Amino acid sequence: MAASLTTGTTPPHRGTSISGSVRLGAVAPASGSIRLAAEHFTAATLYLLAGSVGLVWIAPELAAGNYLSPHVAGVTHLFTLGWITMTIFGALYQLLPVALGAPIRWPKLGHTSFWTFAPGVGLFACGIADNSTLLRHVGVGLVAIGVILTVTNVAATLPRARSRDVTWAAIAIAITYLSSTLVLGVVLLHNIHTGFIAAVRVQVLATHLHVAIVGWALIMIVGVAHRLLPMFLLAHGANVRWTKPALGLLACGVPLLAVGITTRHDAASWTAVVLMEAGLACFIYQAVSFFRVRVRKRIDVGLRFAAAGLAFLIAAALFGPVVLWRGPSATRLATAYVVLALLGGIVVFVSGFFYKIVPLLAWTARYSGPKRIEGAPTVAELFSARVAEVQLGVMVSALIILSIAILLGSSAGAYAGAALFALGVLLFLSQIGRAALGRPRRGIAT
């Protein structure tokens, strides 16, 4: 693929901004790490499917606000570790060499970390949900090895980057928070057997969630979006100064919130909320700035997903102060807040970037070469934008219904919302499967 880019045989991509990004030479897939990214993306989609099925299973517990249920914890990890973290790992193996000019330090270590992390997530989630000590311990051991190996690999790769901009800084901050998330997770797991933090279990759980969602996933999204959104949108000339304060405010807010809620120091907690809300506002403003100055006025489906994810993040940010004010006794409110932030904000946003990255990787794997292949489909033709639009409508409706049902304590409504979400995931898998495995056009040799 790298050869094709330098010889002018750019992949045709009607309806998206890939051609522009290829001209910029920044998001063309790194051929050497396509397999590494592909195996992570494949596992991620399977975990997204498992999480959506699990969401239906735990719908009554969500409606009851029972966020401490082992079932809820197990399914939540299918999304956080299985879908979000696995997708970020796969994206990093593409982003680091292409966008930052930093070839992966140890590619073989990337495969090793995948084969420990991927099965570990499943065992760990099942162990939590089924209250199996053996599965929990084996699973968390494999997950820990996978995280440590990946963080080590990424940390060893970052110094090789040609530029150290806000995207570079965001990746460095995010993998630090990922390590912290692992430590807090081990603490919570140890508490299951010993109860040594029984008095502050809920506070530690809240810290674990915010470190994972804000410190790991959101900060990574802020940094990656800073690099990829203007390329996907062909947005030239936007004011790009808002990402830096967004990262600083979010990175400072997370540890302060941890101190505030674990020590029950209200001033620290509310200051942290202000910092994180301000950080999110800076990120939203930055993203909107990119959308405003885009050259191509039509917004493709992947970017519509991203925009929907931003809207859910705003909704979650509105819920955040209310959740802190009401305290842990408002269980349904806290559950709806996490659903909006995790499933609405992070999962939907990541799905949008998935639509931008995976079809391009599939196209590269099949059709790239020193010469343009006549009759080859465009990247956009590898999936149906119409079905993807339907999927977006289904998933947004599902999350609105699910959130309202949780607030009202309606099990039937929660079932309906969860079932709709699962339908949306099935549509997503059909599109990704079509892009990755669909038959080449007649006459095309692959």
JSON list of N, CA and C in Angstrom, two decimals, residues 3 268 323 329 364 385 424:
[
{"chain": "A", "resi": 3, "resn": "ALA", "atom": "N", "xyz": [3.60, 1.56, -1.35]},
{"chain": "A", "resi": 3, "resn": "ALA", "atom": "CA", "xyz": [4.08, 1.73, -2.71]},
{"chain": "A", "resi": 3, "resn": "ALA", "atom": "C", "xyz": [3.03, 2.37, -3.58]},
{"chain": "A", "resi": 268, "resn": "ALA", "atom": "N", "xyz": [-13.01, 18.84, 46.39]},
{"chain": "A", "resi": 268, "resn": "ALA", "atom": "CA", "xyz": [-12.18, 18.22, 45.36]},
{"chain": "A", "resi": 268, "resn": "ALA", "atom": "C", "xyz": [-13.03, 17.59, 44.27]},
{"chain": "A", "resi": 323, "resn": "VAL", "atom": "N", "xyz": [-25.52, 13.35, 39.19]},
{"chain": "A", "resi": 323, "resn": "VAL", "atom": "CA", "xyz": [-25.15, 12.08, 39.83]},
{"chain": "A", "resi": 323, "resn": "VAL", "atom": "C", "xyz": [-24.31, 12.34, 41.07]},
{"chain": "A", "resi": 329, "resn": "SER", "atom": "N", "xyz": [-26.78, 6.63, 46.29]},
{"chain": "A", "resi": 329, "resn": "SER", "atom": "CA", "xyz": [-28.12, 6.05, 46.52]},
{"chain": "A", "resi": 329, "resn": "SER", "atom": "C", "xyz": [-29.02, 6.19, 45.30]},
{"chain": "A", "resi": 364, "resn": "THR", "atom": "N", "xyz": [-7.17, -2.11, 1.08]},
{"chain": "A", "resi": 364, "resn": "THR", "atom": "CA", "xyz": [-5.72, -2.19, 0.92]},
{"chain": "A", "resi": 364, "resn": "THR", "atom": "C", "xyz": [-5.25, -3.63, 0.80]},
{"chain": "A", "resi": 385, "resn": "ALA", "atom": "N", "xyz": [-23.83, 2.19, 2.73]},
{"chain": "A", "resi": 385, "resn": "ALA", "atom": "CA", "xyz": [-24.01, 3.37, 3.57]},
{"chain": "A", "resi": 385, "resn": "ALA", "atom": "C", "xyz": [-25.45, 3.47, 4.06]},
{"chain": "A", "resi": 424, "resn": "GLY", "atom": "N", "xyz": [-28.95, -3.23, 16.20]},
{"chain": "A", "resi": 424, "resn": "GLY", "atom": "CA", "xyz": [-27.99, -2.32, 15.59]},
{"chain": "A", "resi": 424, "resn": "GLY", "atom": "C", "xyz": [-26.61, -2.94, 15.46]}
]
